[in-house]
Amino acid sequence: MWDAELDVVIAGAGGCGLVAALRAGMEGLEVGIFEKTEFILGNTAASAGMIPAAGTKLQKELGIEDSVQLMAEDILRKNKYESEPELTEAICRASGPLIDWLNDELKISMSVVTEFKYPGHSVKRMHAPPTRSGLELVKNLKKAVDQIDNIYLMKKSEVLQLITDDDRAVIGVEVDTPDGRQKIKAKKVILATNGFGANKDLVKRYIPEISNAQYFGYEANTGDAIRMTEELGAALSNMSAYQGHSAVSDGQGLLVTWGTIMMGGFMVNEQGNRFGNEAEGYSEFAVQVLNQPRQAGYIIFDEKIYQALLSIEDFKNLADMDAFKKEETIEMLADALKISGTLLTEELRDFNQSNGKKDRFGRENTAAQLEAPFYGIKVSPALFHTQGGVLINSSAQVLNKAGEVIPNLYAGGGAAVGVSGKHAYGYMSGNGLLAATGLGMIAGDHARESITAERVGANE
């Protein structure tokens, strides 16, 4: 019946799948990663590579006081206490050891982002590779996988179906490989296929408010985990949750870092008017941008912000492409952006005058006032990835509709329910990559430890 046998099968080779494989294979277990595309990318590669984590060695070296409890409380406060507290705390608990492991064991360089705090975080806890690029993180994870003989990575190999026994325990998978369909026996299966952002029908069904926005995630994220677990009676949770992004550069298709906002910039529409509190977060603000004329916004900032952000790879690439308009006066910048100079001038004056106190949108800006020369860029909103998915427990085990564990099955990253609550407002910066890498670690560890315990029990 079986074409091959492995200890652990992982569907998907993004950040979640690669981390899960590295953790599951630490003690010699045979691990197979099946990636349905020909590339090792995933949404992690499209991200800024920033993972929030509490209590890391890097934070302690900088004198940053943080804790699992504080991080979990920040996440829960942001999502209005709509995520499962036990799962939220479990992911936060894994975050510190995750970063230390990446740095110390895998030698993947990570550092604390100290330039500013992202929306919702009470302390500086975002950790990122030197280029602030998720692609760099994925490349380094793949490099680590390639160095381990007992981990096998197969591209162009889509996991089509979960195979179960008479007790509905998962015992393997069916995979569509370049050599034909194969049935792979496995002791544990981890779903790391991300969410359903590339599936327009599912997006319209579950998240209609963002369905007209462009999708800025990986094309392979079509809801495979939902499809495969449906037959097993798996429960779904918080399917209306998602991460939006308010700032995809017009013409270049690159993310404009929200540091432009958090360091003291603001956004207007084509009429030159601000239209909300940008600092609430780039996820929930995306719908507001979507509702503007021509579904466009314009980020306004200055020289000091520009110089501070050049260390971020996407930002520097945009600068090299001359994507930013730079002018000595705000009126000239308005002309360059083809928006109302009179209204933009008024917005700049009001924004600077509100410095240190709340403005009409409730934003409290404590950054330095904006000064000439000024910069601007046209942006549009996007759906980055979905945050709802298969219901799991704090060990990343998939649960059925009765709340019972489906034996031998795990899910992580966008395939599983995340920690962003029920809507875009619940997304806190880094939640997606935290769920990907954090749950990858949790699932990989639990699968490895379970198999080891089962072997010990069988030998007694």
Short mmCIF file of C-alpha atoms in Angstrom, two decimals:
data_model
loop_
_atom_site.label_atom_id
_atom_site.label_comp_id
_atom_site.label_asym_id
_atom_site.label_seq_id
_atom_site.Cartn_x
_atom_site.Cartn_y
_atom_site.Cartn_z
CA MET A 1 0.00 0.00 0.00
CA TRP A 2 2.77 2.42 0.90
CA ASP A 3 5.39 3.81 -1.49
CA ALA A 4 7.59 5.12 1.31
CA GLU A 5 7.66 5.57 5.07
CA LEU A 6 8.80 8.54 7.14
CA ASP A 7 8.60 9.51 10.77
CA VAL A 8 7.22 12.98 10.07
CA VAL A 9 5.64 14.43 6.94
CA ILE A 10 5.37 18.19 6.58
CA ALA A 11 3.17 19.82 3.94
CA GLY A 12 4.63 23.17 2.93
CA ALA A 13 8.17 24.59 2.92
CA GLY A 14 7.69 28.15 4.11
CA GLY A 15 8.87 29.47 7.46
CA CYS A 16 6.54 27.20 9.43
CA GLY A 17 7.40 24.02 7.55
CA LEU A 18 11.15 24.60 7.59
CA VAL A 19 11.23 25.35 11.32
CA ALA A 20 8.99 22.35 12.04
CA ALA A 21 11.31 20.09 10.03
CA LEU A 22 14.43 21.32 11.78
CA ARG A 23 12.88 20.77 15.19
CA ALA A 24 11.33 17.40 14.35
CA GLY A 25 14.58 16.14 12.85
CA MET A 26 16.88 17.19 15.70
CA GLU A 27 17.39 13.67 17.02
CA GLY A 28 17.62 11.71 13.79
CA LEU A 29 13.97 11.18 12.90
CA GLU A 30 13.34 10.90 9.16
CA VAL A 31 11.43 13.99 8.07
CA GLY A 32 9.99 14.73 4.65
CA ILE A 33 8.96 18.22 3.55
CA PHE A 34 6.65 18.33 0.53
CA GLU A 35 6.36 21.69 -1.23
CA LYS A 36 3.80 21.93 -4.02
CA THR A 37 5.62 24.67 -5.95
CA GLU A 38 9.10 24.66 -7.43
CA PHE A 39 10.24 27.42 -5.07
CA ILE A 40 11.04 27.55 -1.35
CA LEU A 41 9.37 30.83 -0.47
CA GLY A 42 5.94 31.06 1.13
CA ASN A 43 4.57 34.18 2.79
CA THR A 44 7.62 34.28 5.03
CA ALA A 45 9.77 35.21 2.04
CA ALA A 46 7.44 38.10 1.19
CA SER A 47 7.51 39.44 4.74
CA ALA A 48 9.99 41.75 6.46
CA GLY A 49 11.32 38.75 8.36
CA MET A 50 10.38 40.27 11.71
CA ILE A 51 9.50 37.90 14.56
CA PRO A 52 8.25 39.33 17.87
CA ALA A 53 9.72 37.53 20.86
CA ALA A 54 9.88 38.03 24.61
CA GLY A 55 12.77 37.49 26.99
CA THR A 56 15.44 36.86 24.37
CA LYS A 57 19.16 37.10 25.04
CA LEU A 58 19.27 39.95 22.54
CA GLN A 59 16.69 41.95 24.49
CA LYS A 60 18.53 41.38 27.75
CA GLU A 61 21.78 42.60 26.21
CA LEU A 62 20.01 45.86 25.32
CA GLY A 63 18.38 46.20 28.74
CA ILE A 64 14.87 45.65 27.36
CA GLU A 65 12.59 44.21 30.02
CA ASP A 66 10.00 41.88 28.54
CA SER A 67 8.13 38.74 29.51
CA VAL A 68 5.87 36.05 28.10
CA GLN A 69 2.98 37.46 30.13
CA LEU A 70 3.49 41.02 28.87
CA MET A 71 3.71 39.88 25.26
CA ALA A 72 0.60 37.73 25.59
CA GLU A 73 -1.29 40.60 27.19
CA ASP A 74 -0.27 42.94 24.34
CA ILE A 75 -1.56 40.43 21.78
CA LEU A 76 -4.82 39.83 23.64
CA ARG A 77 -5.42 43.55 24.17
CA LYS A 78 -4.89 44.21 20.46
CA ASN A 79 -7.32 41.48 19.40
CA LYS A 80 -9.88 42.42 22.07
CA TYR A 81 -9.27 39.12 23.88
CA GLU A 82 -10.63 37.12 20.95
CA SER A 83 -7.76 34.64 20.59
CA GLU A 84 -7.48 31.54 22.76
CA PRO A 85 -5.47 32.62 25.86
CA GLU A 86 -3.74 29.27 26.33
CA LEU A 87 -2.65 29.11 22.70
CA THR A 88 -1.57 32.75 22.76
CA GLU A 89 0.60 32.21 25.83
CA ALA A 90 2.07 29.00 24.41
CA ILE A 91 3.22 30.78 21.26
CA CYS A 92 4.64 33.67 23.29
CA ARG A 93 6.43 31.17 25.54
CA ALA A 94 8.07 29.59 22.49
CA SER A 95 9.14 32.93 20.99
CA GLY A 96 12.18 33.63 23.17
CA PRO A 97 13.72 30.15 22.84
CA LEU A 98 12.96 30.31 19.10
CA ILE A 99 15.05 33.45 18.56
CA ASP A 100 17.86 32.19 20.79
CA TRP A 101 17.89 28.90 18.84
CA LEU A 102 17.99 30.69 15.48
CA ASN A 103 20.92 32.81 16.64
CA ASP A 104 22.89 30.35 18.75
CA GLU A 105 22.28 26.96 17.16
CA LEU A 106 21.48 27.70 13.52
CA LYS A 107 23.72 30.78 13.37
CA ILE A 108 20.96 32.74 11.65
CA SER A 109 21.69 36.33 12.57
CA MET A 110 18.77 38.13 14.18
CA SER A 111 18.74 41.48 15.98
CA VAL A 112 16.22 43.61 17.85
CA VAL A 113 14.57 46.34 15.78
CA THR A 114 15.33 49.38 17.92
CA GLU A 115 14.36 52.25 15.61
CA PHE A 116 10.72 52.27 16.74
CA LYS A 117 7.98 50.20 18.35
CA TYR A 118 5.42 48.63 16.06
CA PRO A 119 1.70 49.22 16.78
CA GLY A 120 0.45 47.31 19.81
CA HIS A 121 3.82 46.30 21.25
CA SER A 122 4.56 47.86 24.64
CA VAL A 123 8.31 47.21 24.33
CA LYS A 124 10.80 46.70 21.51
CA ARG A 125 10.57 42.97 20.83
CA MET A 126 10.66 42.68 17.05
CA HIS A 127 13.62 40.57 15.89
CA ALA A 128 14.78 40.54 12.27
CA PRO A 129 17.68 39.51 10.01
CA PRO A 130 20.16 42.22 8.94
CA THR A 131 18.36 43.07 5.69
CA ARG A 132 14.92 43.14 7.37
CA SER A 133 13.94 40.61 4.71
CA GLY A 134 11.90 37.44 5.09
CA LEU A 135 13.60 36.06 2.00
CA GLU A 136 16.91 36.12 3.87
CA LEU A 137 15.30 34.21 6.74
CA VAL A 138 13.86 31.54 4.42
CA LYS A 139 17.17 31.10 2.60
CA ASN A 140 18.98 30.57 5.89
CA LEU A 141 16.39 28.09 7.14
CA LYS A 142 16.62 26.13 3.90
CA LYS A 143 20.41 26.15 4.16
CA ALA A 144 20.09 24.62 7.63
CA VAL A 145 17.70 21.97 6.30
CA ASP A 146 20.06 21.09 3.46
CA GLN A 147 22.82 20.30 5.95
CA ILE A 148 20.81 17.60 7.75
CA ASP A 149 20.86 14.17 6.11
CA ASN A 150 17.67 12.91 7.75
CA ILE A 151 15.51 15.76 6.41
CA TYR A 152 14.31 15.42 2.81
CA LEU A 153 12.90 18.34 0.85
CA MET A 154 10.79 17.60 -2.22
CA LYS A 155 9.62 20.39 -4.53
CA LYS A 156 6.73 20.21 -7.01
CA SER A 157 5.17 17.70 -4.63
CA GLU A 158 1.71 18.60 -3.40
CA VAL A 159 0.13 16.83 -0.45
CA LEU A 160 -3.34 16.04 -1.76
CA GLN A 161 -4.98 14.02 0.97
CA LEU A 162 -4.60 12.81 4.53
CA ILE A 163 -4.85 9.04 4.98
CA THR A 164 -6.47 7.71 8.15
CA ASP A 165 -7.05 4.35 9.79
CA ASP A 166 -10.36 2.94 10.99
CA ASP A 167 -10.12 5.03 14.17
CA ARG A 168 -9.69 8.21 12.07
CA ALA A 169 -6.11 8.65 13.21
CA VAL A 170 -3.83 10.12 10.53
CA ILE A 171 -1.32 7.51 9.34
CA GLY A 172 0.00 9.06 6.14
CA VAL A 173 -0.55 11.26 3.11
CA GLU A 174 -1.07 11.03 -0.62
CA VAL A 175 1.35 13.22 -2.56
CA ASP A 176 1.36 14.29 -6.20
CA THR A 177 5.06 14.17 -7.13
CA PRO A 178 6.90 14.62 -10.45
CA ASP A 179 7.08 10.80 -10.53
CA GLY A 180 3.36 10.36 -10.01
CA ARG A 181 1.10 9.95 -7.02
CA GLN A 182 2.61 8.30 -3.99
CA LYS A 183 1.31 7.22 -0.62
CA ILE A 184 3.67 8.05 2.21
CA LYS A 185 3.25 6.42 5.60
CA ALA A 186 3.99 8.73 8.52
CA LYS A 187 3.80 8.65 12.29
CA LYS A 188 3.01 12.37 12.40
CA VAL A 189 1.83 14.91 9.81
CA ILE A 190 2.28 18.67 10.12
CA LEU A 191 0.25 21.01 7.89
CA ALA A 192 2.23 24.15 7.06
CA THR A 193 0.42 25.14 3.87
CA ASN A 194 -0.48 28.67 5.02
CA GLY A 195 -3.99 30.07 4.63
CA PHE A 196 -6.44 30.82 1.83
CA GLY A 197 -5.52 34.32 0.67
CA ALA A 198 -5.01 33.19 -2.94
CA ASN A 199 -8.43 31.51 -3.04
CA LYS A 200 -10.80 34.28 -4.14
CA ASP A 201 -13.92 32.25 -3.41
CA LEU A 202 -12.89 31.55 0.18
CA VAL A 203 -11.83 35.17 0.70
CA LYS A 204 -15.22 36.39 -0.54
CA ARG A 205 -16.96 33.88 1.72
CA TYR A 206 -15.06 34.60 4.91
CA ILE A 207 -13.56 38.10 4.50
CA PRO A 208 -15.74 40.09 2.09
CA GLU A 209 -14.52 43.48 3.37
CA ILE A 210 -11.05 42.97 1.87
CA SER A 211 -12.00 40.84 -1.14
CA ASN A 212 -11.60 43.73 -3.59
CA ALA A 213 -8.04 44.44 -2.52
CA GLN A 214 -5.04 42.95 -4.28
CA TYR A 215 -3.57 39.81 -2.75
CA PHE A 216 0.05 40.32 -1.77
CA GLY A 217 0.82 36.84 -0.47
CA TYR A 218 2.14 33.63 -1.98
CA GLU A 219 0.12 32.25 -4.90
CA ALA A 220 0.12 28.72 -3.47
CA ASN A 221 -1.93 29.71 -0.40
CA THR A 222 -5.25 28.32 -1.58
CA GLY A 223 -6.65 26.81 1.61
CA ASP A 224 -5.18 23.31 1.31
CA ALA A 225 -5.30 22.66 5.06
CA ILE A 226 -8.99 23.55 5.20
CA ARG A 227 -9.74 21.22 2.29
CA MET A 228 -7.71 18.30 3.63
CA THR A 229 -8.99 18.45 7.19
CA GLU A 230 -12.63 19.00 6.29
CA GLU A 231 -13.18 15.28 5.64
CA LEU A 232 -11.75 14.50 9.07
CA GLY A 233 -14.25 16.77 10.82
CA ALA A 234 -11.67 19.33 11.90
CA ALA A 235 -12.99 22.53 13.43
CA LEU A 236 -12.27 25.93 11.91
CA SER A 237 -11.85 29.09 13.95
CA ASN A 238 -11.77 32.88 13.44
CA MET A 239 -12.04 32.60 9.67
CA SER A 240 -12.73 36.33 9.28
CA ALA A 241 -9.32 37.25 10.71
CA TYR A 242 -6.63 38.51 8.37
CA GLN A 243 -3.60 40.72 8.01
CA GLY A 244 -4.11 43.57 5.67
CA HIS A 245 -1.39 45.97 4.61
CA SER A 246 -2.02 49.61 3.86
CA ALA A 247 1.09 50.39 1.87
CA VAL A 248 2.06 48.51 -1.27
CA SER A 249 4.00 50.88 -3.49
CA ASP A 250 2.16 51.89 -6.64
CA GLY A 251 4.06 50.70 -9.68
CA GLN A 252 6.82 48.77 -7.92
CA GLY A 253 4.75 46.29 -5.92
CA LEU A 254 6.93 46.43 -2.81
CA LEU A 255 5.83 46.93 0.78
CA VAL A 256 6.52 50.40 2.14
CA THR A 257 7.57 49.91 5.73
CA TRP A 258 5.09 51.20 8.31
CA GLY A 259 8.12 52.76 9.97
CA THR A 260 7.34 55.73 7.73
CA ILE A 261 4.23 56.18 9.88
CA MET A 262 5.49 55.07 13.29
CA MET A 263 8.49 57.39 13.05
CA GLY A 264 6.22 60.36 12.48
CA GLY A 265 4.77 60.34 8.97
CA PHE A 266 1.11 60.38 7.94
CA MET A 267 -1.14 59.37 5.04
CA VAL A 268 -3.56 61.35 2.88
CA ASN A 269 -5.87 60.52 -0.01
CA GLU A 270 -5.68 62.00 -3.51
CA GLN A 271 -7.61 65.04 -2.28
CA GLY A 272 -4.85 65.78 0.23
CA ASN A 273 -6.90 64.84 3.31
CA ARG A 274 -5.94 62.52 6.14
CA PHE A 275 -8.71 60.00 6.79
CA GLY A 276 -7.92 58.11 9.99
CA ASN A 277 -5.48 57.16 12.72
CA GLU A 278 -2.66 55.54 10.79
CA ALA A 279 -0.88 54.45 13.98
CA GLU A 280 -3.66 52.02 14.92
CA GLY A 281 -1.95 49.52 12.66
CA TYR A 282 -1.28 48.82 9.01
CA SER A 283 -3.62 45.82 9.02
CA GLU A 284 -6.91 47.43 10.01
CA PHE A 285 -6.03 50.68 8.21
CA ALA A 286 -6.01 48.80 4.89
CA VAL A 287 -9.82 48.85 4.66
CA GLN A 288 -9.81 52.62 5.18
CA VAL A 289 -7.35 53.02 2.30
CA LEU A 290 -9.50 50.68 0.21
CA ASN A 291 -12.44 53.04 0.75
CA GLN A 292 -10.58 56.12 -0.52
CA PRO A 293 -10.90 57.51 -4.07
CA ARG A 294 -9.13 55.17 -6.51
CA GLN A 295 -8.30 52.95 -3.52
CA ALA A 296 -5.07 54.87 -2.98
CA GLY A 297 -3.17 56.67 -0.26
CA TYR A 298 -0.05 58.84 -0.11
CA ILE A 299 2.47 58.53 2.71
CA ILE A 300 4.14 61.81 3.67
CA PHE A 301 7.40 61.89 5.65
CA ASP A 302 10.71 63.73 5.81
CA GLU A 303 14.48 63.42 5.45
CA LYS A 304 15.24 62.11 8.93
CA ILE A 305 12.70 59.30 8.52
CA TYR A 306 14.02 58.54 5.04
CA GLN A 307 17.60 58.22 6.24
CA ALA A 308 16.63 56.09 9.26
CA LEU A 309 14.81 53.53 7.11
CA LEU A 310 17.43 52.98 4.40
CA SER A 311 18.70 49.92 6.29
CA ILE A 312 15.46 48.11 5.38
CA GLU A 313 16.00 46.26 2.10
CA ASP A 314 12.61 46.92 0.49
CA PHE A 315 12.79 50.59 1.43
CA LYS A 316 16.28 50.93 -0.03
CA ASN A 317 15.17 49.13 -3.18
CA LEU A 318 12.33 51.62 -3.56
CA ALA A 319 14.79 54.46 -3.06
CA ASP A 320 17.07 53.01 -5.74
CA MET A 321 14.06 52.83 -8.07
CA ASP A 322 13.33 56.53 -7.45
CA ALA A 323 9.90 55.52 -6.15
CA PHE A 324 9.85 58.31 -3.56
CA LYS A 325 9.09 61.87 -4.57
CA LYS A 326 11.34 64.40 -2.82
CA GLU A 327 10.70 68.15 -2.77
CA GLU A 328 11.87 71.17 -0.77
CA THR A 329 8.34 72.40 -0.02
CA ILE A 330 5.11 70.60 0.78
CA GLU A 331 3.39 72.43 -2.10
CA MET A 332 5.97 71.13 -4.56
CA LEU A 333 5.57 67.62 -3.15
CA ALA A 334 1.81 67.85 -3.65
CA ASP A 335 2.37 68.81 -7.29
CA ALA A 336 4.76 65.90 -7.76
CA LEU A 337 2.21 63.50 -6.26
CA LYS A 338 -0.65 65.16 -8.20
CA ILE A 339 -2.74 65.89 -5.10
CA SER A 340 -4.17 69.10 -3.63
CA GLY A 341 -1.38 71.35 -2.36
CA THR A 342 -3.68 73.54 -0.29
CA LEU A 343 -5.20 70.67 1.65
CA LEU A 344 -1.90 68.84 2.08
CA THR A 345 -0.31 72.02 3.45
CA GLU A 346 -3.14 72.33 5.96
CA GLU A 347 -2.79 68.70 6.98
CA LEU A 348 0.95 69.09 7.53
CA ARG A 349 0.40 72.19 9.66
CA ASP A 350 -2.30 70.50 11.74
CA PHE A 351 -0.23 67.33 12.10
CA ASN A 352 2.81 69.22 13.33
CA GLN A 353 0.72 71.36 15.69
CA SER A 354 -0.82 68.27 17.26
CA ASN A 355 2.61 66.89 18.11
CA GLY A 356 2.64 65.57 21.67
CA LYS A 357 -1.14 65.46 22.00
CA LYS A 358 -4.02 63.60 20.39
CA ASP A 359 -5.17 64.83 16.99
CA ARG A 360 -8.70 64.75 15.59
CA PHE A 361 -8.37 61.04 14.77
CA GLY A 362 -7.13 60.11 18.23
CA ARG A 363 -3.53 59.63 17.15
CA GLU A 364 -0.87 60.74 19.61
CA ASN A 365 2.32 61.54 17.73
CA THR A 366 5.40 61.94 19.90
CA ALA A 367 7.95 61.95 17.07
CA ALA A 368 9.74 65.09 15.98
CA GLN A 369 7.84 67.46 13.70
CA LEU A 370 8.14 66.92 9.97
CA GLU A 371 10.57 69.31 8.28
CA ALA A 372 11.70 70.00 4.72
CA PRO A 373 12.75 68.36 2.53
CA PHE A 374 9.63 66.21 2.30
CA TYR A 375 9.07 62.79 0.78
CA GLY A 376 5.94 61.09 -0.53
CA ILE A 377 4.87 57.87 -2.20
CA LYS A 378 1.58 56.57 -3.60
CA VAL A 379 0.42 53.29 -2.07
CA SER A 380 -2.50 50.89 -2.27
CA PRO A 381 -3.92 48.39 0.24
CA ALA A 382 -3.61 44.62 0.09
CA LEU A 383 -4.58 41.38 1.74
CA PHE A 384 -1.31 39.92 2.97
CA HIS A 385 -2.50 36.70 4.54
CA THR A 386 -5.42 35.12 6.35
CA GLN A 387 -5.29 34.56 10.12
CA GLY A 388 -8.12 32.08 10.64
CA GLY A 389 -7.80 28.38 10.05
CA VAL A 390 -7.85 24.90 11.50
CA LEU A 391 -8.49 24.86 15.25
CA ILE A 392 -5.50 23.65 17.28
CA ASN A 393 -4.55 23.28 20.93
CA SER A 394 -1.46 24.73 22.60
CA SER A 395 0.63 21.82 21.27
CA ALA A 396 -0.44 22.64 17.68
CA GLN A 397 -2.52 19.45 17.48
CA VAL A 398 -5.57 19.71 15.22
CA LEU A 399 -8.94 19.47 16.97
CA ASN A 400 -12.25 18.20 15.64
CA LYS A 401 -15.61 19.89 16.12
CA ALA A 402 -16.03 18.12 19.47
CA GLY A 403 -12.77 19.64 20.69
CA GLU A 404 -10.93 16.32 20.54
CA VAL A 405 -7.43 15.82 19.16
CA ILE A 406 -7.24 14.24 15.71
CA PRO A 407 -4.41 11.78 16.38
CA ASN A 408 -1.03 12.43 14.73
CA LEU A 409 -2.08 15.66 12.99
CA TYR A 410 -0.65 19.14 13.57
CA ALA A 411 -1.07 22.54 11.93
CA GLY A 412 0.87 25.78 12.14
CA GLY A 413 1.26 29.18 10.54
CA GLY A 414 -1.60 30.31 8.32
CA ALA A 415 -2.97 26.77 8.10
CA ALA A 416 -4.02 27.04 11.76
CA VAL A 417 -6.01 29.61 13.67
CA GLY A 418 -3.68 32.38 14.74
CA VAL A 419 -3.60 34.91 17.57
CA SER A 420 -5.23 37.84 15.76
CA GLY A 421 -8.78 37.36 16.99
CA LYS A 422 -11.67 37.63 14.58
CA HIS A 423 -10.91 40.67 12.41
CA ALA A 424 -8.15 42.85 10.95
CA TYR A 425 -8.05 45.04 14.06
CA GLY A 426 -6.72 42.06 16.01
CA TYR A 427 -3.58 41.73 13.94
CA MET A 428 -0.50 42.99 15.77
CA SER A 429 2.72 43.44 13.82
CA GLY A 430 4.54 40.14 13.56
CA ASN A 431 1.59 37.92 14.46
CA GLY A 432 1.82 36.06 11.16
CA LEU A 433 5.50 35.20 11.32
CA LEU A 434 5.18 34.52 15.05
CA ALA A 435 2.47 31.94 14.36
CA ALA A 436 4.47 30.46 11.48
CA THR A 437 7.80 30.02 13.22
CA GLY A 438 6.43 29.64 16.75
CA LEU A 439 3.88 26.98 15.86
CA GLY A 440 6.42 25.32 13.59
CA MET A 441 8.67 24.97 16.61
CA ILE A 442 5.86 23.77 18.87
CA ALA A 443 4.56 21.23 16.33
CA GLY A 444 8.01 19.94 15.45
CA ASP A 445 8.98 19.53 19.10
CA HIS A 446 5.73 17.81 20.07
CA ALA A 447 5.89 15.43 17.10
CA ARG A 448 9.50 14.50 17.86
CA GLU A 449 8.90 14.04 21.58
CA SER A 450 5.75 11.98 20.96
CA ILE A 451 7.48 9.60 18.56
CA THR A 452 10.41 9.23 20.96
CA ALA A 453 8.05 8.49 23.86
CA GLU A 454 6.10 5.97 21.77
CA ARG A 455 9.33 4.16 20.89
CA VAL A 456 10.43 4.05 24.52
CA GLY A 457 7.03 2.71 25.53
CA ALA A 458 7.16 0.03 22.85
CA ASN A 459 10.56 -1.16 24.07
CA GLU A 460 9.56 -1.46 27.71
#
